[in-house]
């Protein structure tokens, strides 16, 4: 296996930011990245769909990538309110978060629905960031690895998945927005199992990038990012502050 993937730090703004705030936040991230020694990590900003054009224009030439938070499984058609993967690519997106637990929980997205979206993202040339993670009850029942492995197998299409077009994000539901995180050992175990299963399923020539997400902050990032099987972070709340988000990226390496 080749070396570990280059660290990836993804900011998921969720449903936050009007035009002015979004512009200011993107500018601040770009400025800080220019002003500080280049973090040893790739960075991605995933603003709400309404801000993709605005933020994309600000990121141009900065080396920071643009990503979206969801896409439809079809390329076009009668799907009122939805946005397709080719539309995102057309706006300059390189990444799309898929199967986030908030979409699984509040929009009824099944593993099969996520797999169809991943396929659509790949067809449009987007890199899919596929989220998996157990609930508190599942964790308490000792089912974390079982749940995560099943989600992984069922949320990815059978064909065409490679480290070049797919990133996995392990996000325990109970850790998202709660200020709680699993222990370093627990994160390491899930990431190792995830990496092993991906290897078995897709026989890649290089390792997949596996991010951790759920209450990542500037204070805990270095410890989490130092886990050998962790290749980066998916950051929600802490990505809404430019300095904090950049500090997390600067914790790499
Ligand atoms: P959080 O969210 O960092 O606010 O916990 C992470 C996520 O949901 O992607």
mmCIF file with all atom_site columns, C-alpha atoms in Angstrom, residues 17-135:
data_model
loop_
_atom_site.group_PDB
_atom_site.id
_atom_site.type_symbol
_atom_site.label_atom_id
_atom_site.label_alt_id
_atom_site.label_comp_id
_atom_site.label_asym_id
_atom_site.label_entity_id
_atom_site.label_seq_id
_atom_site.pdbx_PDB_ins_code
_atom_site.Cartn_x
_atom_site.Cartn_y
_atom_site.Cartn_z
_atom_site.occupancy
_atom_site.B_iso_or_equiv
_atom_site.pdbx_formal_charge
_atom_site.auth_seq_id
_atom_site.auth_comp_id
_atom_site.auth_asym_id
_atom_site.auth_atom_id
_atom_site.pdbx_PDB_model_num
ATOM 1   C CA . UNK A 1 17  ? -24.902 31.826 6.398   1.00 0.00 ? 17  UNK A CA 1
ATOM 2   C CA . UNK A 1 18  ? -26.638 34.613 4.503   1.00 0.00 ? 18  UNK A CA 1
ATOM 3   C CA . UNK A 1 19  ? -24.708 36.161 1.610   1.00 0.00 ? 19  UNK A CA 1
ATOM 4   C CA . UNK A 1 20  ? -22.735 38.685 3.614   1.00 0.00 ? 20  UNK A CA 1
ATOM 5   C CA . UNK A 1 21  ? -21.734 36.229 6.372   1.00 0.00 ? 21  UNK A CA 1
ATOM 6   C CA . UNK A 1 22  ? -20.784 33.556 3.864   1.00 0.00 ? 22  UNK A CA 1
ATOM 7   C CA . UNK A 1 23  ? -18.662 35.985 1.888   1.00 0.00 ? 23  UNK A CA 1
ATOM 8   C CA . UNK A 1 24  ? -16.901 37.217 5.048   1.00 0.00 ? 24  UNK A CA 1
ATOM 9   C CA . UNK A 1 25  ? -16.238 33.690 6.316   1.00 0.00 ? 25  UNK A CA 1
ATOM 10  C CA . UNK A 1 26  ? -14.838 32.455 2.999   1.00 0.00 ? 26  UNK A CA 1
ATOM 11  C CA . UNK A 1 27  ? -12.643 35.542 2.638   1.00 0.00 ? 27  UNK A CA 1
ATOM 12  C CA . UNK A 1 28  ? -11.339 35.120 6.194   1.00 0.00 ? 28  UNK A CA 1
ATOM 13  C CA . UNK A 1 29  ? -10.423 31.460 5.570   1.00 0.00 ? 29  UNK A CA 1
ATOM 14  C CA . UNK A 1 30  ? -8.625  32.366 2.326   1.00 0.00 ? 30  UNK A CA 1
ATOM 15  C CA . UNK A 1 31  ? -6.738  35.240 3.990   1.00 0.00 ? 31  UNK A CA 1
ATOM 16  C CA . UNK A 1 32  ? -5.656  33.141 6.953   1.00 0.00 ? 32  UNK A CA 1
ATOM 17  C CA . UNK A 1 33  ? -4.464  30.345 4.721   1.00 0.00 ? 33  UNK A CA 1
ATOM 18  C CA . UNK A 1 34  ? -2.398  32.850 2.728   1.00 0.00 ? 34  UNK A CA 1
ATOM 19  C CA . UNK A 1 35  ? -0.966  34.454 5.866   1.00 0.00 ? 35  UNK A CA 1
ATOM 20  C CA . UNK A 1 36  ? 0.037   31.311 7.767   1.00 0.00 ? 36  UNK A CA 1
ATOM 21  C CA . UNK A 1 37  ? 2.526   28.665 6.744   1.00 0.00 ? 37  UNK A CA 1
ATOM 22  C CA . UNK A 1 38  ? 0.684   26.419 4.325   1.00 0.00 ? 38  UNK A CA 1
ATOM 23  C CA . UNK A 1 39  ? -1.081  23.756 6.374   1.00 0.00 ? 39  UNK A CA 1
ATOM 24  C CA . UNK A 1 40  ? -0.044  20.264 5.466   1.00 0.00 ? 40  UNK A CA 1
ATOM 25  C CA . UNK A 1 41  ? -3.617  19.504 4.461   1.00 0.00 ? 41  UNK A CA 1
ATOM 26  C CA . UNK A 1 42  ? -6.148  20.069 1.707   1.00 0.00 ? 42  UNK A CA 1
ATOM 27  C CA . UNK A 1 43  ? -9.101  22.173 2.763   1.00 0.00 ? 43  UNK A CA 1
ATOM 28  C CA . UNK A 1 44  ? -12.691 22.101 1.514   1.00 0.00 ? 44  UNK A CA 1
ATOM 29  C CA . UNK A 1 45  ? -15.536 24.508 2.291   1.00 0.00 ? 45  UNK A CA 1
ATOM 30  C CA . UNK A 1 46  ? -19.083 23.154 1.979   1.00 0.00 ? 46  UNK A CA 1
ATOM 31  C CA . UNK A 1 47  ? -21.456 26.112 2.255   1.00 0.00 ? 47  UNK A CA 1
ATOM 32  C CA . UNK A 1 48  ? -25.221 25.836 1.798   1.00 0.00 ? 48  UNK A CA 1
ATOM 33  C CA . UNK A 1 49  ? -26.330 25.505 -1.848  1.00 0.00 ? 49  UNK A CA 1
ATOM 34  C CA . UNK A 1 50  ? -27.380 29.167 -1.965  1.00 0.00 ? 50  UNK A CA 1
ATOM 35  C CA . UNK A 1 51  ? -23.776 30.243 -1.332  1.00 0.00 ? 51  UNK A CA 1
ATOM 36  C CA . UNK A 1 52  ? -21.922 27.849 -3.637  1.00 0.00 ? 52  UNK A CA 1
ATOM 37  C CA . UNK A 1 53  ? -21.512 30.383 -6.443  1.00 0.00 ? 53  UNK A CA 1
ATOM 38  C CA . UNK A 1 54  ? -20.463 33.199 -4.115  1.00 0.00 ? 54  UNK A CA 1
ATOM 39  C CA . UNK A 1 55  ? -18.018 31.118 -2.087  1.00 0.00 ? 55  UNK A CA 1
ATOM 40  C CA . UNK A 1 56  ? -16.691 29.387 -5.199  1.00 0.00 ? 56  UNK A CA 1
ATOM 41  C CA . UNK A 1 57  ? -15.716 32.749 -6.699  1.00 0.00 ? 57  UNK A CA 1
ATOM 42  C CA . UNK A 1 58  ? -13.863 33.697 -3.500  1.00 0.00 ? 58  UNK A CA 1
ATOM 43  C CA . UNK A 1 59  ? -11.998 30.357 -3.368  1.00 0.00 ? 59  UNK A CA 1
ATOM 44  C CA . UNK A 1 60  ? -10.773 30.593 -6.955  1.00 0.00 ? 60  UNK A CA 1
ATOM 45  C CA . UNK A 1 61  ? -6.976  30.400 -7.036  1.00 0.00 ? 61  UNK A CA 1
ATOM 46  C CA . UNK A 1 62  ? -6.757  29.892 -3.245  1.00 0.00 ? 62  UNK A CA 1
ATOM 47  C CA . UNK A 1 63  ? -6.044  26.159 -3.333  1.00 0.00 ? 63  UNK A CA 1
ATOM 48  C CA . UNK A 1 64  ? -9.105  25.601 -1.120  1.00 0.00 ? 64  UNK A CA 1
ATOM 49  C CA . UNK A 1 65  ? -11.749 23.373 -2.698  1.00 0.00 ? 65  UNK A CA 1
ATOM 50  C CA . UNK A 1 66  ? -15.497 23.935 -2.950  1.00 0.00 ? 66  UNK A CA 1
ATOM 51  C CA . UNK A 1 67  ? -17.918 21.217 -1.831  1.00 0.00 ? 67  UNK A CA 1
ATOM 52  C CA . UNK A 1 68  ? -21.677 20.770 -1.488  1.00 0.00 ? 68  UNK A CA 1
ATOM 53  C CA . UNK A 1 69  ? -23.701 19.149 1.288   1.00 0.00 ? 69  UNK A CA 1
ATOM 54  C CA . UNK A 1 70  ? -25.944 16.876 -0.780  1.00 0.00 ? 70  UNK A CA 1
ATOM 55  C CA . UNK A 1 71  ? -27.047 16.070 -4.322  1.00 0.00 ? 71  UNK A CA 1
ATOM 56  C CA . UNK A 1 72  ? -29.894 14.257 -6.053  1.00 0.00 ? 72  UNK A CA 1
ATOM 57  C CA . UNK A 1 73  ? -29.357 10.798 -7.548  1.00 0.00 ? 73  UNK A CA 1
ATOM 58  C CA . UNK A 1 74  ? -30.655 11.894 -10.979 1.00 0.00 ? 74  UNK A CA 1
ATOM 59  C CA . UNK A 1 75  ? -28.756 14.241 -13.282 1.00 0.00 ? 75  UNK A CA 1
ATOM 60  C CA . UNK A 1 76  ? -31.871 16.296 -14.110 1.00 0.00 ? 76  UNK A CA 1
ATOM 61  C CA . UNK A 1 77  ? -35.635 16.147 -14.256 1.00 0.00 ? 77  UNK A CA 1
ATOM 62  C CA . UNK A 1 78  ? -38.845 16.774 -12.355 1.00 0.00 ? 78  UNK A CA 1
ATOM 63  C CA . UNK A 1 79  ? -37.409 17.009 -8.826  1.00 0.00 ? 79  UNK A CA 1
ATOM 64  C CA . UNK A 1 80  ? -38.628 20.292 -7.397  1.00 0.00 ? 80  UNK A CA 1
ATOM 65  C CA . UNK A 1 81  ? -36.202 21.841 -4.954  1.00 0.00 ? 81  UNK A CA 1
ATOM 66  C CA . UNK A 1 82  ? -33.362 19.407 -5.586  1.00 0.00 ? 82  UNK A CA 1
ATOM 67  C CA . UNK A 1 83  ? -29.886 20.031 -6.953  1.00 0.00 ? 83  UNK A CA 1
ATOM 68  C CA . UNK A 1 84  ? -28.066 17.495 -9.147  1.00 0.00 ? 84  UNK A CA 1
ATOM 69  C CA . UNK A 1 85  ? -24.431 16.455 -9.134  1.00 0.00 ? 85  UNK A CA 1
ATOM 70  C CA . UNK A 1 86  ? -23.743 17.886 -12.638 1.00 0.00 ? 86  UNK A CA 1
ATOM 71  C CA . UNK A 1 87  ? -25.188 21.210 -11.419 1.00 0.00 ? 87  UNK A CA 1
ATOM 72  C CA . UNK A 1 88  ? -22.719 21.186 -8.521  1.00 0.00 ? 88  UNK A CA 1
ATOM 73  C CA . UNK A 1 89  ? -19.808 20.307 -10.786 1.00 0.00 ? 89  UNK A CA 1
ATOM 74  C CA . UNK A 1 90  ? -20.911 23.088 -13.129 1.00 0.00 ? 90  UNK A CA 1
ATOM 75  C CA . UNK A 1 91  ? -20.607 25.547 -10.215 1.00 0.00 ? 91  UNK A CA 1
ATOM 76  C CA . UNK A 1 92  ? -17.037 24.457 -9.522  1.00 0.00 ? 92  UNK A CA 1
ATOM 77  C CA . UNK A 1 93  ? -17.648 21.915 -6.747  1.00 0.00 ? 93  UNK A CA 1
ATOM 78  C CA . UNK A 1 94  ? -15.068 19.164 -6.439  1.00 0.00 ? 94  UNK A CA 1
ATOM 79  C CA . UNK A 1 95  ? -16.616 17.425 -3.437  1.00 0.00 ? 95  UNK A CA 1
ATOM 80  C CA . UNK A 1 96  ? -20.075 16.557 -2.140  1.00 0.00 ? 96  UNK A CA 1
ATOM 81  C CA . UNK A 1 97  ? -20.992 15.314 1.337   1.00 0.00 ? 97  UNK A CA 1
ATOM 82  C CA . UNK A 1 98  ? -23.442 12.404 1.073   1.00 0.00 ? 98  UNK A CA 1
ATOM 83  C CA . UNK A 1 99  ? -25.388 10.426 3.662   1.00 0.00 ? 99  UNK A CA 1
ATOM 84  C CA . UNK A 1 100 ? -24.806 12.886 6.475   1.00 0.00 ? 100 UNK A CA 1
ATOM 85  C CA . UNK A 1 101 ? -26.692 11.639 9.538   1.00 0.00 ? 101 UNK A CA 1
ATOM 86  C CA . UNK A 1 102 ? -28.867 14.766 9.523   1.00 0.00 ? 102 UNK A CA 1
ATOM 87  C CA . UNK A 1 103 ? -30.082 13.772 6.057   1.00 0.00 ? 103 UNK A CA 1
ATOM 88  C CA . UNK A 1 104 ? -30.448 10.131 7.023   1.00 0.00 ? 104 UNK A CA 1
ATOM 89  C CA . UNK A 1 105 ? -32.447 11.096 10.141  1.00 0.00 ? 105 UNK A CA 1
ATOM 90  C CA . UNK A 1 106 ? -34.512 14.041 8.922   1.00 0.00 ? 106 UNK A CA 1
ATOM 91  C CA . UNK A 1 107 ? -34.923 13.248 5.234   1.00 0.00 ? 107 UNK A CA 1
ATOM 92  C CA . UNK A 1 108 ? -35.260 9.483  5.499   1.00 0.00 ? 108 UNK A CA 1
ATOM 93  C CA . UNK A 1 109 ? -32.186 8.736  3.405   1.00 0.00 ? 109 UNK A CA 1
ATOM 94  C CA . UNK A 1 110 ? -31.496 5.012  3.358   1.00 0.00 ? 110 UNK A CA 1
ATOM 95  C CA . UNK A 1 111 ? -28.157 3.394  2.629   1.00 0.00 ? 111 UNK A CA 1
ATOM 96  C CA . UNK A 1 112 ? -29.463 2.504  -0.842  1.00 0.00 ? 112 UNK A CA 1
ATOM 97  C CA . UNK A 1 113 ? -30.458 6.117  -1.507  1.00 0.00 ? 113 UNK A CA 1
ATOM 98  C CA . UNK A 1 114 ? -27.003 7.251  -0.435  1.00 0.00 ? 114 UNK A CA 1
ATOM 99  C CA . UNK A 1 115 ? -25.361 4.697  -2.750  1.00 0.00 ? 115 UNK A CA 1
ATOM 100 C CA . UNK A 1 116 ? -27.415 6.027  -5.685  1.00 0.00 ? 116 UNK A CA 1
ATOM 101 C CA . UNK A 1 117 ? -26.257 9.567  -4.890  1.00 0.00 ? 117 UNK A CA 1
ATOM 102 C CA . UNK A 1 118 ? -22.639 8.434  -4.659  1.00 0.00 ? 118 UNK A CA 1
ATOM 103 C CA . UNK A 1 119 ? -22.977 6.927  -8.132  1.00 0.00 ? 119 UNK A CA 1
ATOM 104 C CA . UNK A 1 120 ? -24.400 10.214 -9.437  1.00 0.00 ? 120 UNK A CA 1
ATOM 105 C CA . UNK A 1 121 ? -21.589 12.182 -7.821  1.00 0.00 ? 121 UNK A CA 1
ATOM 106 C CA . UNK A 1 122 ? -18.977 9.939  -9.444  1.00 0.00 ? 122 UNK A CA 1
ATOM 107 C CA . UNK A 1 123 ? -20.646 10.238 -12.840 1.00 0.00 ? 123 UNK A CA 1
ATOM 108 C CA . UNK A 1 124 ? -20.406 14.035 -12.517 1.00 0.00 ? 124 UNK A CA 1
ATOM 109 C CA . UNK A 1 125 ? -16.725 13.860 -11.575 1.00 0.00 ? 125 UNK A CA 1
ATOM 110 C CA . UNK A 1 126 ? -17.294 14.815 -7.931  1.00 0.00 ? 126 UNK A CA 1
ATOM 111 C CA . UNK A 1 127 ? -15.495 13.244 -5.005  1.00 0.00 ? 127 UNK A CA 1
ATOM 112 C CA . UNK A 1 128 ? -18.099 11.837 -2.601  1.00 0.00 ? 128 UNK A CA 1
ATOM 113 C CA . UNK A 1 129 ? -17.575 12.279 1.153   1.00 0.00 ? 129 UNK A CA 1
ATOM 114 C CA . UNK A 1 130 ? -19.740 9.461  2.479   1.00 0.00 ? 130 UNK A CA 1
ATOM 115 C CA . UNK A 1 131 ? -20.804 9.687  6.133   1.00 0.00 ? 131 UNK A CA 1
ATOM 116 C CA . UNK A 1 132 ? -21.331 6.700  8.406   1.00 0.00 ? 132 UNK A CA 1
ATOM 117 C CA . UNK A 1 133 ? -21.735 6.463  12.170  1.00 0.00 ? 133 UNK A CA 1
ATOM 118 C CA . UNK A 1 134 ? -23.639 4.810  14.991  1.00 0.00 ? 134 UNK A CA 1
ATOM 119 C CA . UNK A 1 135 ? -26.294 6.220  17.335  1.00 0.00 ? 135 UNK A CA 1
#
